[in-house]
GROMACS .gro file of C-alpha atoms in nm:
model
  320
    1UNK     CA    1   9.975   4.279  -0.111
    2UNK     CA    2   9.680   4.358   0.120
    3UNK     CA    3   9.646   4.699   0.282
    4UNK     CA    4   9.686   4.740   0.658
    5UNK     CA    5   9.346   4.758   0.830
    6UNK     CA    6   9.241   5.026   1.080
    7UNK     CA    7   8.927   4.924   1.269
    8UNK     CA    8   8.744   5.213   1.431
    9UNK     CA    9   8.494   5.104   1.698
   10UNK     CA   10   8.277   5.389   1.814
   11UNK     CA   11   7.994   5.633   1.773
   12UNK     CA   12   7.801   5.757   1.474
   13UNK     CA   13   7.592   6.072   1.518
   14UNK     CA   14   7.405   6.325   1.314
   15UNK     CA   15   7.529   6.673   1.404
   16UNK     CA   16   7.272   6.951   1.452
   17UNK     CA   17   7.487   7.263   1.429
   18UNK     CA   18   7.391   7.614   1.534
   19UNK     CA   19   7.634   7.899   1.467
   20UNK     CA   20   7.605   8.203   1.689
   21UNK     CA   21   7.804   8.527   1.743
   22UNK     CA   22   7.855   8.424   2.107
   23UNK     CA   23   7.742   8.158   2.353
   24UNK     CA   24   7.419   8.249   2.537
   25UNK     CA   25   7.435   8.301   2.912
   26UNK     CA   26   7.218   8.083   3.140
   27UNK     CA   27   6.855   8.182   3.092
   28UNK     CA   28   6.933   8.404   2.793
   29UNK     CA   29   6.778   8.380   2.446
   30UNK     CA   30   6.975   8.516   2.152
   31UNK     CA   31   6.936   8.500   1.774
   32UNK     CA   32   7.178   8.265   1.601
   33UNK     CA   33   7.338   8.309   1.261
   34UNK     CA   34   7.266   7.974   1.096
   35UNK     CA   35   7.161   7.611   1.141
   36UNK     CA   36   7.279   7.301   0.953
   37UNK     CA   37   7.293   6.924   0.982
   38UNK     CA   38   7.591   6.702   0.909
   39UNK     CA   39   7.747   6.363   0.970
   40UNK     CA   40   7.948   6.320   1.290
   41UNK     CA   41   8.014   6.119   1.602
   42UNK     CA   42   8.370   6.079   1.729
   43UNK     CA   43   8.398   5.727   1.593
   44UNK     CA   44   8.271   5.817   1.247
   45UNK     CA   45   8.477   6.137   1.240
   46UNK     CA   46   8.794   5.944   1.319
   47UNK     CA   47   8.712   5.683   1.055
   48UNK     CA   48   8.669   5.960   0.796
   49UNK     CA   49   8.994   6.120   0.910
   50UNK     CA   50   9.171   5.784   0.866
   51UNK     CA   51   9.025   5.738   0.518
   52UNK     CA   52   9.109   6.089   0.396
   53UNK     CA   53   9.452   6.095   0.559
   54UNK     CA   54   9.540   5.777   0.372
   55UNK     CA   55   9.501   5.921   0.023
   56UNK     CA   56   9.428   6.213  -0.203
   57UNK     CA   57   9.062   6.239  -0.301
   58UNK     CA   58   9.092   6.049  -0.629
   59UNK     CA   59   9.390   5.826  -0.542
   60UNK     CA   60   9.436   5.473  -0.409
   61UNK     CA   61   9.409   5.437  -0.031
   62UNK     CA   62   9.709   5.322   0.172
   63UNK     CA   63   9.491   5.165   0.446
   64UNK     CA   64   9.158   4.982   0.463
   65UNK     CA   65   8.931   5.159   0.715
   66UNK     CA   66   8.659   4.949   0.880
   67UNK     CA   67   8.391   5.115   1.096
   68UNK     CA   68   8.216   4.915   1.372
   69UNK     CA   69   7.912   5.080   1.527
   70UNK     CA   70   7.534   5.116   1.525
   71UNK     CA   71   7.270   5.351   1.383
   72UNK     CA   72   6.892   5.361   1.404
   73UNK     CA   73   6.645   5.259   1.136
   74UNK     CA   74   6.591   5.618   1.029
   75UNK     CA   75   6.697   5.869   0.765
   76UNK     CA   76   6.986   5.996   0.980
   77UNK     CA   77   7.131   5.645   0.989
   78UNK     CA   78   7.092   5.602   0.613
   79UNK     CA   79   7.271   5.932   0.551
   80UNK     CA   80   7.560   5.834   0.778
   81UNK     CA   81   7.613   5.501   0.604
   82UNK     CA   82   7.599   5.660   0.260
   83UNK     CA   83   7.845   5.933   0.358
   84UNK     CA   84   8.096   5.684   0.502
   85UNK     CA   85   8.075   5.468   0.191
   86UNK     CA   86   8.144   5.776  -0.023
   87UNK     CA   87   8.475   5.812   0.165
   88UNK     CA   88   8.564   5.449   0.090
   89UNK     CA   89   8.500   5.322   0.444
   90UNK     CA   90   8.393   4.960   0.504
   91UNK     CA   91   8.047   4.983   0.671
   92UNK     CA   92   7.969   4.610   0.673
   93UNK     CA   93   8.002   4.598   1.054
   94UNK     CA   94   7.767   4.889   1.123
   95UNK     CA   95   7.435   4.755   1.250
   96UNK     CA   96   7.091   4.910   1.211
   97UNK     CA   97   6.907   4.881   1.543
   98UNK     CA   98   6.530   4.840   1.536
   99UNK     CA   99   6.343   5.073   1.769
  100UNK     CA  100   6.642   5.300   1.832
  101UNK     CA  101   6.714   5.644   1.692
  102UNK     CA  102   7.051   5.730   1.543
  103UNK     CA  103   7.272   5.922   1.785
  104UNK     CA  104   7.263   6.301   1.760
  105UNK     CA  105   7.490   6.583   1.873
  106UNK     CA  106   7.359   6.935   1.929
  107UNK     CA  107   7.657   7.161   1.857
  108UNK     CA  108   7.675   7.536   1.924
  109UNK     CA  109   7.966   7.710   1.752
  110UNK     CA  110   8.072   8.056   1.870
  111UNK     CA  111   8.169   8.245   1.555
  112UNK     CA  112   8.397   8.495   1.727
  113UNK     CA  113   8.632   8.222   1.857
  114UNK     CA  114   8.548   7.903   1.665
  115UNK     CA  115   8.500   7.726   2.000
  116UNK     CA  116   8.205   7.492   2.054
  117UNK     CA  117   7.969   7.342   2.311
  118UNK     CA  118   7.822   6.996   2.244
  119UNK     CA  119   7.530   6.795   2.385
  120UNK     CA  120   7.525   6.428   2.277
  121UNK     CA  121   7.222   6.196   2.267
  122UNK     CA  122   7.361   5.842   2.239
  123UNK     CA  123   7.067   5.665   2.075
  124UNK     CA  124   7.178   5.349   1.890
  125UNK     CA  125   7.541   5.398   2.000
  126UNK     CA  126   7.453   5.231   2.331
  127UNK     CA  127   7.361   4.914   2.141
  128UNK     CA  128   7.731   4.819   2.139
  129UNK     CA  129   7.765   4.600   2.448
  130UNK     CA  130   8.069   4.415   2.595
  131UNK     CA  131   7.930   4.069   2.511
  132UNK     CA  132   7.962   4.155   2.140
  133UNK     CA  133   8.341   4.186   2.168
  134UNK     CA  134   8.470   3.874   2.340
  135UNK     CA  135   8.619   3.806   1.998
  136UNK     CA  136   8.710   4.108   1.786
  137UNK     CA  137   8.578   4.142   1.430
  138UNK     CA  138   8.791   3.972   1.165
  139UNK     CA  139   9.015   4.025   0.979
  140UNK     CA  140   9.284   4.117   1.231
  141UNK     CA  141   9.363   4.489   1.201
  142UNK     CA  142   9.696   4.667   1.226
  143UNK     CA  143   9.536   4.909   1.474
  144UNK     CA  144   9.209   4.952   1.665
  145UNK     CA  145   9.089   5.306   1.734
  146UNK     CA  146   8.852   5.373   2.027
  147UNK     CA  147   8.677   5.668   2.193
  148UNK     CA  148   8.427   5.696   2.482
  149UNK     CA  149   8.096   5.782   2.310
  150UNK     CA  150   7.991   5.415   2.331
  151UNK     CA  151   7.944   5.240   2.669
  152UNK     CA  152   8.265   5.251   2.873
  153UNK     CA  153   8.224   4.884   2.964
  154UNK     CA  154   8.236   4.801   2.593
  155UNK     CA  155   8.554   5.002   2.541
  156UNK     CA  156   8.718   4.824   2.834
  157UNK     CA  157   8.619   4.484   2.690
  158UNK     CA  158   8.757   4.574   2.346
  159UNK     CA  159   9.089   4.682   2.498
  160UNK     CA  160   9.117   4.360   2.698
  161UNK     CA  161   9.027   4.144   2.397
  162UNK     CA  162   9.278   4.333   2.182
  163UNK     CA  163   9.552   4.260   2.436
  164UNK     CA  164   9.470   3.889   2.424
  165UNK     CA  165   9.483   3.893   2.044
  166UNK     CA  166   9.797   4.112   2.040
  167UNK     CA  167   9.634   4.395   1.844
  168UNK     CA  168   9.765   4.750   1.906
  169UNK     CA  169   9.505   4.997   2.036
  170UNK     CA  170   9.481   5.375   2.010
  171UNK     CA  171   9.251   5.507   2.282
  172UNK     CA  172   9.114   5.861   2.267
  173UNK     CA  173   8.938   5.886   2.606
  174UNK     CA  174   8.681   6.148   2.507
  175UNK     CA  175   8.452   6.247   2.657
  176UNK     CA  176   8.664   6.176   2.963
  177UNK     CA  177   8.520   5.946   3.230
  178UNK     CA  178   8.696   5.741   3.496
  179UNK     CA  179   8.850   5.421   3.358
  180UNK     CA  180   8.980   5.110   3.538
  181UNK     CA  181   9.355   5.133   3.592
  182UNK     CA  182   9.435   4.813   3.405
  183UNK     CA  183   9.307   4.958   3.077
  184UNK     CA  184   9.631   5.157   3.046
  185UNK     CA  185   9.862   4.858   3.100
  186UNK     CA  186  10.028   4.790   2.766
  187UNK     CA  187   9.810   5.046   2.586
  188UNK     CA  188  10.003   5.134   2.271
  189UNK     CA  189   9.872   5.487   2.207
  190UNK     CA  190   9.687   5.717   2.449
  191UNK     CA  191   9.577   6.041   2.279
  192UNK     CA  192   9.386   6.307   2.474
  193UNK     CA  193   9.356   6.682   2.516
  194UNK     CA  194   9.483   6.877   2.815
  195UNK     CA  195   9.152   6.873   3.004
  196UNK     CA  196   9.101   6.501   2.955
  197UNK     CA  197   9.460   6.431   3.064
  198UNK     CA  198   9.420   6.630   3.386
  199UNK     CA  199   9.087   6.467   3.470
  200UNK     CA  200   9.196   6.109   3.402
  201UNK     CA  201   9.538   6.141   3.566
  202UNK     CA  202   9.397   6.326   3.869
  203UNK     CA  203   9.718   6.529   3.874
  204UNK     CA  204   9.629   6.876   3.999
  205UNK     CA  205   9.821   7.168   3.856
  206UNK     CA  206   9.795   7.411   4.146
  207UNK     CA  207  10.076   7.664   4.109
  208UNK     CA  208  10.290   7.437   3.893
  209UNK     CA  209  10.425   7.573   3.562
  210UNK     CA  210  10.260   7.407   3.262
  211UNK     CA  211  10.569   7.206   3.161
  212UNK     CA  212  10.604   7.057   3.509
  213UNK     CA  213  10.234   6.976   3.527
  214UNK     CA  214  10.249   6.800   3.189
  215UNK     CA  215  10.557   6.606   3.298
  216UNK     CA  216  10.374   6.473   3.602
  217UNK     CA  217  10.077   6.371   3.389
  218UNK     CA  218  10.304   6.182   3.147
  219UNK     CA  219  10.474   6.005   3.436
  220UNK     CA  220  10.137   5.912   3.589
  221UNK     CA  221  10.019   5.736   3.273
  222UNK     CA  222  10.356   5.564   3.236
  223UNK     CA  223  10.322   5.435   3.590
  224UNK     CA  224   9.990   5.284   3.480
  225UNK     CA  225  10.156   5.110   3.185
  226UNK     CA  226  10.078   5.327   2.878
  227UNK     CA  227  10.345   5.308   2.606
  228UNK     CA  228  10.297   5.629   2.403
  229UNK     CA  229  10.122   5.924   2.570
  230UNK     CA  230  10.008   6.221   2.361
  231UNK     CA  231   9.845   6.536   2.500
  232UNK     CA  232   9.708   6.786   2.248
  233UNK     CA  233   9.728   7.149   2.365
  234UNK     CA  234   9.537   7.337   2.096
  235UNK     CA  235   9.724   7.645   1.979
  236UNK     CA  236  10.019   7.546   2.203
  237UNK     CA  237  10.092   7.229   2.007
  238UNK     CA  238  10.135   6.874   2.137
  239UNK     CA  239  10.317   6.718   2.432
  240UNK     CA  240  10.422   6.356   2.385
  241UNK     CA  241  10.638   6.086   2.538
  242UNK     CA  242  10.738   5.726   2.478
  243UNK     CA  243  11.007   5.700   2.747
  244UNK     CA  244  10.928   5.746   3.117
  245UNK     CA  245  11.062   6.072   3.259
  246UNK     CA  246  11.126   6.221   2.915
  247UNK     CA  247  10.864   6.413   2.718
  248UNK     CA  248  10.877   6.629   2.406
  249UNK     CA  249  10.689   6.918   2.248
  250UNK     CA  250  10.576   6.965   1.888
  251UNK     CA  251  10.460   7.321   1.805
  252UNK     CA  252  10.114   7.376   1.660
  253UNK     CA  253  10.087   7.408   1.283
  254UNK     CA  254  10.006   7.753   1.147
  255UNK     CA  255   9.636   7.831   1.097
  256UNK     CA  256   9.508   8.106   0.868
  257UNK     CA  257   9.187   8.160   1.067
  258UNK     CA  258   9.011   7.948   1.331
  259UNK     CA  259   8.656   7.892   1.204
  260UNK     CA  260   8.537   7.578   1.385
  261UNK     CA  261   8.729   7.345   1.620
  262UNK     CA  262   8.462   7.070   1.632
  263UNK     CA  263   8.654   6.797   1.447
  264UNK     CA  264   9.012   6.904   1.519
  265UNK     CA  265   9.081   6.636   1.780
  266UNK     CA  266   8.922   6.360   1.571
  267UNK     CA  267   9.122   6.466   1.265
  268UNK     CA  268   9.442   6.451   1.471
  269UNK     CA  269   9.358   6.098   1.589
  270UNK     CA  270   9.276   5.972   1.239
  271UNK     CA  271   9.581   6.124   1.073
  272UNK     CA  272   9.808   5.992   1.349
  273UNK     CA  273   9.652   5.645   1.324
  274UNK     CA  274   9.727   5.623   0.951
  275UNK     CA  275  10.093   5.713   1.002
  276UNK     CA  276  10.125   5.450   1.277
  277UNK     CA  277   9.938   5.176   1.089
  278UNK     CA  278  10.149   5.224   0.776
  279UNK     CA  279  10.478   5.235   0.972
  280UNK     CA  280  10.601   5.541   0.785
  281UNK     CA  281  10.826   5.676   1.058
  282UNK     CA  282  10.861   5.792   1.417
  283UNK     CA  283  10.594   5.897   1.664
  284UNK     CA  284  10.713   6.256   1.625
  285UNK     CA  285  10.672   6.238   1.248
  286UNK     CA  286  10.318   6.100   1.290
  287UNK     CA  287  10.233   6.380   1.533
  288UNK     CA  288  10.368   6.643   1.293
  289UNK     CA  289  10.144   6.524   1.010
  290UNK     CA  290   9.845   6.495   1.245
  291UNK     CA  291   9.908   6.853   1.361
  292UNK     CA  292   9.903   6.971   1.001
  293UNK     CA  293   9.577   6.787   0.930
  294UNK     CA  294   9.407   6.930   1.240
  295UNK     CA  295   9.520   7.280   1.143
  296UNK     CA  296   9.345   7.249   0.806
  297UNK     CA  297   9.030   7.120   0.979
  298UNK     CA  298   8.980   7.424   1.204
  299UNK     CA  299   8.990   7.653   0.901
  300UNK     CA  300   8.653   7.515   0.779
  301UNK     CA  301   8.300   7.479   0.915
  302UNK     CA  302   8.151   7.147   1.019
  303UNK     CA  303   8.273   6.811   1.146
  304UNK     CA  304   8.331   6.554   0.871
  305UNK     CA  305   8.291   6.819   0.602
  306UNK     CA  306   8.598   6.999   0.738
  307UNK     CA  307   8.833   6.696   0.747
  308UNK     CA  308   9.101   6.732   0.477
  309UNK     CA  309   9.224   6.480   0.221
  310UNK     CA  310   9.593   6.395   0.230
  311UNK     CA  311   9.683   6.626  -0.059
  312UNK     CA  312   9.519   6.919   0.121
  313UNK     CA  313   9.758   6.885   0.411
  314UNK     CA  314  10.080   7.082   0.387
  315UNK     CA  315  10.333   6.844   0.538
  316UNK     CA  316  10.607   7.042   0.707
  317UNK     CA  317  10.842   6.743   0.702
  318UNK     CA  318  10.827   6.721   0.324
  319UNK     CA  319  10.667   6.380   0.286
  320UNK     CA  320  10.347   6.452   0.096
   0.00000   0.00000   0.00000
């Protein structure tokens, strides 16, 4: 019996990571603690999270993960492809673009908090154009995962094509930019953080208590046609809904020490996608496992290097 397929369409970047005791102020020069390079990009990170969430390091995968994207004809691109293949990811639909550099992300991590600031240079990621996705890559997947580090017009085209072919889509609208309203109609899974949710919904909080503000955001996306709406809240857990006017809260998983939050959101998306694609249980159960995976991620440095394998995740619902 063939494995369910998760197709991740998105960005591949090389991360240039500087760790510093604190963020510099405008115009200020400070001495940092360390510098390193690593594999990243929201698309690639989520593909790695899918692959590792589907199995223990030396075990058989429960899903087939296919990455669709573009890199440059350079050493960064070669390293990205090799790293993805090492995680068992299908890279046959990643194109090498002549005359383009591989995308890069300059990441500053504040050691005292684990928080980060990121500057992205798109490079070859902008090679992915809408005309390439009038028909989606075969074979038909159980789920398509999208982010917004490739051209927005391309994401919109993929969502529309997926609807025509009746393929469920998980959209992680990050970094958040305005999207046409029809993209949410029938969207199976909308996963975003609190800032992205507020920006895209245009629901202002004002003096509203957090729970009331979140309720209005959920209702706004339901009015636009989204089916499952998930808002990650960092240390405050996750707010989610699949019925209009009724939303729920899942507490955050315990974290020993926050070291680096860079890949937490991407790990959550990948782990959640695996649970959905393999039909193992409810949305709440999928969120619980994704929470646990993200908690393990923030305890380590780096992006893809911090993403845990399935056996590293302590599953609080007892389904390891």
